Tab-separated table of C-alpha atoms in Angstrom:
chain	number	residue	atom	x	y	z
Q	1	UNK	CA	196.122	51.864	156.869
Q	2	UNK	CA	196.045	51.361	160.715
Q	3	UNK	CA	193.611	48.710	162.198
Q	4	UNK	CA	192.904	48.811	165.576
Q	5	UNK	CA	192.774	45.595	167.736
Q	6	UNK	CA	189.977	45.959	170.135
Q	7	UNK	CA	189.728	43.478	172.762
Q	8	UNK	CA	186.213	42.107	172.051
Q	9	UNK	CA	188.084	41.326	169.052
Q	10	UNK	CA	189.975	38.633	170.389
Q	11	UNK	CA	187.700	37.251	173.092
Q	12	UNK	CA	187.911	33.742	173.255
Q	13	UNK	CA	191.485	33.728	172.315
Q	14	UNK	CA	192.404	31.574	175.315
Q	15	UNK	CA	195.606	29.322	175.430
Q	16	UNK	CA	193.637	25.887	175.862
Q	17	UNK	CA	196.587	23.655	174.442
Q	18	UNK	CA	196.923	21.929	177.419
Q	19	UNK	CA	193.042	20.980	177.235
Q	20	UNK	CA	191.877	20.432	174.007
Q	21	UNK	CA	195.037	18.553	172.532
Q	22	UNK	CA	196.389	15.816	172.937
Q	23	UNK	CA	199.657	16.439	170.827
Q	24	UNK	CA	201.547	19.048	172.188
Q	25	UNK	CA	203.687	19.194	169.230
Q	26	UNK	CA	203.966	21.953	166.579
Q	27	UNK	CA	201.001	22.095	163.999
Q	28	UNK	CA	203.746	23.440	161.215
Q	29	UNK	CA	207.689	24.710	160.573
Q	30	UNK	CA	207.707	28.061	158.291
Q	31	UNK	CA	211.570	28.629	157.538
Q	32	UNK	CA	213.224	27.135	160.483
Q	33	UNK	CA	210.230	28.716	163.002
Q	34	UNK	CA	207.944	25.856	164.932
Q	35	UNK	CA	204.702	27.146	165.015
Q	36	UNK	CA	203.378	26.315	168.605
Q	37	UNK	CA	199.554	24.182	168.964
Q	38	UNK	CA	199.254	26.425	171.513
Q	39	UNK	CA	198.701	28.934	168.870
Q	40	UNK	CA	196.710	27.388	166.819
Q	41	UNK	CA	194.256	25.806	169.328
Q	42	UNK	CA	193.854	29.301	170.868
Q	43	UNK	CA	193.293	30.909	167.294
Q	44	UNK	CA	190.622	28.238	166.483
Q	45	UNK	CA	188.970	28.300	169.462
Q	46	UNK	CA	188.410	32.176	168.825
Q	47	UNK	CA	186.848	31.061	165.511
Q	48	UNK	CA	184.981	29.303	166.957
Q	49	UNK	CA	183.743	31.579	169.527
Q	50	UNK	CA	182.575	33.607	167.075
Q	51	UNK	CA	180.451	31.129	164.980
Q	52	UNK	CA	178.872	30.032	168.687
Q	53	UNK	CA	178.425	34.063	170.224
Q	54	UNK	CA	176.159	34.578	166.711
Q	55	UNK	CA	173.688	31.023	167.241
Q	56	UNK	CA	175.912	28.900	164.697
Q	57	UNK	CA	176.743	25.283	165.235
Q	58	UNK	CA	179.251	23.723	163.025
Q	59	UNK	CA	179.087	20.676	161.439
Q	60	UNK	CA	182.151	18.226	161.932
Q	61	UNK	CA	182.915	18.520	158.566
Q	62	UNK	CA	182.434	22.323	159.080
Q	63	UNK	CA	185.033	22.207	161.924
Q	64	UNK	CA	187.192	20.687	160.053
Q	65	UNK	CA	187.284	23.305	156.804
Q	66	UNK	CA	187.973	25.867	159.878
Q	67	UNK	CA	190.605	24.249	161.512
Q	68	UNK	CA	192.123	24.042	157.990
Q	69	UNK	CA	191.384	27.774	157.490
Q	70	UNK	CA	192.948	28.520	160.952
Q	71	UNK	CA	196.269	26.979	160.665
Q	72	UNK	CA	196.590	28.495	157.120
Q	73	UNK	CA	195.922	32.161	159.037
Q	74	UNK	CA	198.447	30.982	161.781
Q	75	UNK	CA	201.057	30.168	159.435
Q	76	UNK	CA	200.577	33.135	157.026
Q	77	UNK	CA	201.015	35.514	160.310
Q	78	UNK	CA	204.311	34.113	161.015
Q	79	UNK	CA	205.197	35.081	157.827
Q	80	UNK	CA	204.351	38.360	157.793
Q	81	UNK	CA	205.934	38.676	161.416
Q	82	UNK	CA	209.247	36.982	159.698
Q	83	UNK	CA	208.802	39.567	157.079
Q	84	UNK	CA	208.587	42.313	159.365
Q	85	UNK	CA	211.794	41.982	161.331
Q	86	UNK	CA	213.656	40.971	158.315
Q	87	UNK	CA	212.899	44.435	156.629
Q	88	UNK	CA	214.474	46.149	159.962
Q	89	UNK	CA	210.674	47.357	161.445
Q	90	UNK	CA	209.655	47.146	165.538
Q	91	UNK	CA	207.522	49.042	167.346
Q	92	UNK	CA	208.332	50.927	170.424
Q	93	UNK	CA	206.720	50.311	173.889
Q	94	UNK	CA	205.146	53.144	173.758
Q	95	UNK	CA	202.844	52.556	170.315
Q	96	UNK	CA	201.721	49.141	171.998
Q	97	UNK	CA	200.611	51.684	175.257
Q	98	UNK	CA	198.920	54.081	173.729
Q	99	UNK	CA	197.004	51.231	171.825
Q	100	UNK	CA	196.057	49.687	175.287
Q	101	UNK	CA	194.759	52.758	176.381
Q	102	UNK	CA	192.795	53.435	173.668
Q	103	UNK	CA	191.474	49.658	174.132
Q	104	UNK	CA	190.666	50.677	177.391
Q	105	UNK	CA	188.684	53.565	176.385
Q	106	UNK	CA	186.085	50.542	175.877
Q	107	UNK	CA	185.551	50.067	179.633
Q	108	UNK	CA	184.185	51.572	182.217
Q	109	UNK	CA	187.038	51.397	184.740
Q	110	UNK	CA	190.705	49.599	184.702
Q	111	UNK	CA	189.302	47.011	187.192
Q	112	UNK	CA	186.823	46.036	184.618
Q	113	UNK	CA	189.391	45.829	182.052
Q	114	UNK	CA	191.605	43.542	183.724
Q	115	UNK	CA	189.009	41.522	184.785
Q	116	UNK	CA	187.629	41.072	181.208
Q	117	UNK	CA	191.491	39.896	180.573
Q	118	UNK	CA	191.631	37.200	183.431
Q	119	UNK	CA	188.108	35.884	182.332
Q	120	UNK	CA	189.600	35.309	179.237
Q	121	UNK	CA	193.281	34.106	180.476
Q	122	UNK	CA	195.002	36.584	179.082
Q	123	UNK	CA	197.733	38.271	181.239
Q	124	UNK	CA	198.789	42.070	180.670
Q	125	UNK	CA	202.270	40.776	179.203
Q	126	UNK	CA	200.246	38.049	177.082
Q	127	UNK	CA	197.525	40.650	175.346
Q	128	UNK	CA	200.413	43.413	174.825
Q	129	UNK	CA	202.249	40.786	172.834
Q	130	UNK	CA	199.145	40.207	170.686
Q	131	UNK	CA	198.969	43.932	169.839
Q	132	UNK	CA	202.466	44.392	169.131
Q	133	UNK	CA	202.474	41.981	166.786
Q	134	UNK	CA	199.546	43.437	165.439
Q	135	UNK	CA	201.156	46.424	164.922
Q	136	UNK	CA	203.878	44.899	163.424
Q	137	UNK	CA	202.411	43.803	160.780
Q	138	UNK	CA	200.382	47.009	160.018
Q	139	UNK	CA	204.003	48.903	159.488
Q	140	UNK	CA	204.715	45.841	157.385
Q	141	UNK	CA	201.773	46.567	155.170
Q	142	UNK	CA	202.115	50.029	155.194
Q	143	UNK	CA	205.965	49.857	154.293
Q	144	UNK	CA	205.607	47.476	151.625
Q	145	UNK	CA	202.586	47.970	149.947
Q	146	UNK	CA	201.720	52.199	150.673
Q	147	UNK	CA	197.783	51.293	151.727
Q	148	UNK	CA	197.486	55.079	152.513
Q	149	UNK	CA	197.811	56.134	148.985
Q	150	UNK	CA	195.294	53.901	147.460
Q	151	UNK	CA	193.179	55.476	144.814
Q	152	UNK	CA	189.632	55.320	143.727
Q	153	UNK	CA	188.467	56.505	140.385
Q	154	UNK	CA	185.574	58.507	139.438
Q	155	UNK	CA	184.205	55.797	137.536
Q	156	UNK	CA	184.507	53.050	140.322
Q	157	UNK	CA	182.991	55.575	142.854
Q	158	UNK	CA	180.153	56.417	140.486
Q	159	UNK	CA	179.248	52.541	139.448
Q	160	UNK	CA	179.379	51.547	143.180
Q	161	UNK	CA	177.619	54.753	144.382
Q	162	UNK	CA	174.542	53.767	142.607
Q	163	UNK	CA	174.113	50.865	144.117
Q	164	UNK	CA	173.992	52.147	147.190
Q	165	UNK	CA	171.791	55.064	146.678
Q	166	UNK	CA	169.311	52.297	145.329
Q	167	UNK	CA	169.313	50.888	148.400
Q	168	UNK	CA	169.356	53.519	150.664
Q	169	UNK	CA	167.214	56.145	148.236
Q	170	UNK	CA	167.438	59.606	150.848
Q	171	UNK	CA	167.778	58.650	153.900
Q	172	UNK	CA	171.165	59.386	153.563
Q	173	UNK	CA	172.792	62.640	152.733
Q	174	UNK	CA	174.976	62.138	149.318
Q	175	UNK	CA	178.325	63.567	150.581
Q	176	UNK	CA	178.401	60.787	153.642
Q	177	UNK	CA	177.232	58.416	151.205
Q	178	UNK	CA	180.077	59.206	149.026
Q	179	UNK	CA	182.428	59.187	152.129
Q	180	UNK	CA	181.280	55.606	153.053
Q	181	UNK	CA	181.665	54.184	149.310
Q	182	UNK	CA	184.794	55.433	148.842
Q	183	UNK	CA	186.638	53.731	152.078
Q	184	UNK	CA	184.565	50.492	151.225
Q	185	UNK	CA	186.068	50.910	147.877
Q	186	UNK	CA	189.656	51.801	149.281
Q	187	UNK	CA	189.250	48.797	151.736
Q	188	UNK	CA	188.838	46.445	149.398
Q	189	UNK	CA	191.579	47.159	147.151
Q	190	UNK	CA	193.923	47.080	150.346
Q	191	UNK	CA	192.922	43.727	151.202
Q	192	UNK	CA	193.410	42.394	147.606
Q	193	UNK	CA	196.542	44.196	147.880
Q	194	UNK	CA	197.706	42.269	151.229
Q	195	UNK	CA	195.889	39.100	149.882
Q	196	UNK	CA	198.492	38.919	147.002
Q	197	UNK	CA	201.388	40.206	148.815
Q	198	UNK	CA	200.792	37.620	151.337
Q	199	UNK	CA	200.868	35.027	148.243
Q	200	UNK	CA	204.333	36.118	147.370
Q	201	UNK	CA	205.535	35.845	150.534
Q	202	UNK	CA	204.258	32.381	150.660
Q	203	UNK	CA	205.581	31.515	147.770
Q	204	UNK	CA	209.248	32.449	148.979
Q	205	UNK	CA	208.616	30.286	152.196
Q	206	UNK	CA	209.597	26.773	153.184
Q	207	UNK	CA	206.462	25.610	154.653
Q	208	UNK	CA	205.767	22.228	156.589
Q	209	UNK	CA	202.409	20.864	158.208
Q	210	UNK	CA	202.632	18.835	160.756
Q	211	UNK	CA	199.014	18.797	161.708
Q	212	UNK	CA	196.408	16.704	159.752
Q	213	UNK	CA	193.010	16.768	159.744
């Protein structure tokens, strides 16, 4: 299973260590590896982005539950990248290209493009990093836990079909309906897949917070 990391994806995701904390230290140590505030501040202030671009103010103890949430997502993506090189896996320069220029494909012009990345102060070097790890951890996923292959049986199509055709009656035709239930289907059992694989790796980790809430 590829995902593709599209740059209004990570909007928001802008390295404001400097100016939102005070503590310059690392937020955590997974085996031997600092993980940088730098990180995590510009990972939770992309969460937070999101709640804001959609109307949503959080509460402060809302903030707080996502900060939490954050630095577990922070951590749990250096494991995976730890993972990742440990099992012998890169990715060559030009997979992390041909994922920028299919990125680009979302704007009108390159000028544009790099523009939207300076608004958001990201440099070219700084946003190809963020897709190669990206990528990274997709071969991970797909080397260690075969997400292409996943199955879905008549009976769990069928059960899950219904629903849908309740709610959308005729107004779609049942072949695309079946199309659409079926990756829903297959998508969720890859990300209860990588939710438990992620456990175990976790679970084999030396893991120390550093940041408290």
């Amino acid at each position: 299973m590829k995902r593709f990391v599209f740059l209004t994806l990570i909007l928001g995701m802008v390295l404001f260590a400097a100016a939102c904390s005070s503590d310059p230290g690392p937020v955590a140590i997974v085996n031997g590896e600092e993980v940088s505030r730098a990180d995590f501040d510009s990972e939770f202030n992309y969460s937070r982005y999101q709640y804001e671009h959609q109307g949503i103010e959080l509460s402060d103890d809302e903030l707080t539950e996502l900060k939490e949430v954050v630095l577990e997502q922070v951590v749990n993506t250096v494991i995976l990248r730890q993972n990742a090189v440990e099992a012998g896996l890169a990715v060559e320069t030009e997979a992390v290209e041909q994922e920028l220029d299919a990125i680009k494909q979302n704007f009108s012009s390159e000028e544009n493009f790099n523009q939207a990345l300076e608004q958001e102060g990201f440099t070219l070097e700084e946003y190809m990093q963020l897709l190669e790890e990206d990528l990274l951890i997709q071969q991970l996923y797909e080397a260690k836990l075969d997400l292409e292959n996943i199955e879905v049986s008549e009976e769990e199509l069928e059960e899950t079909l219904a629903i849908y055709q309740e709610q959308y009656g005729d107004e779609v035709e049942l072949e695309e309906l079946e199309e659409f239930v079926i990756q829903i289907l297959k998508d969720e059992k890859a990300n209860t897949k990588i939710s438990l694989f992620i456990d175990e790796l976790r679970a084999e980790s030396e893991i120390e917070y550093l940041l408290t809430f």
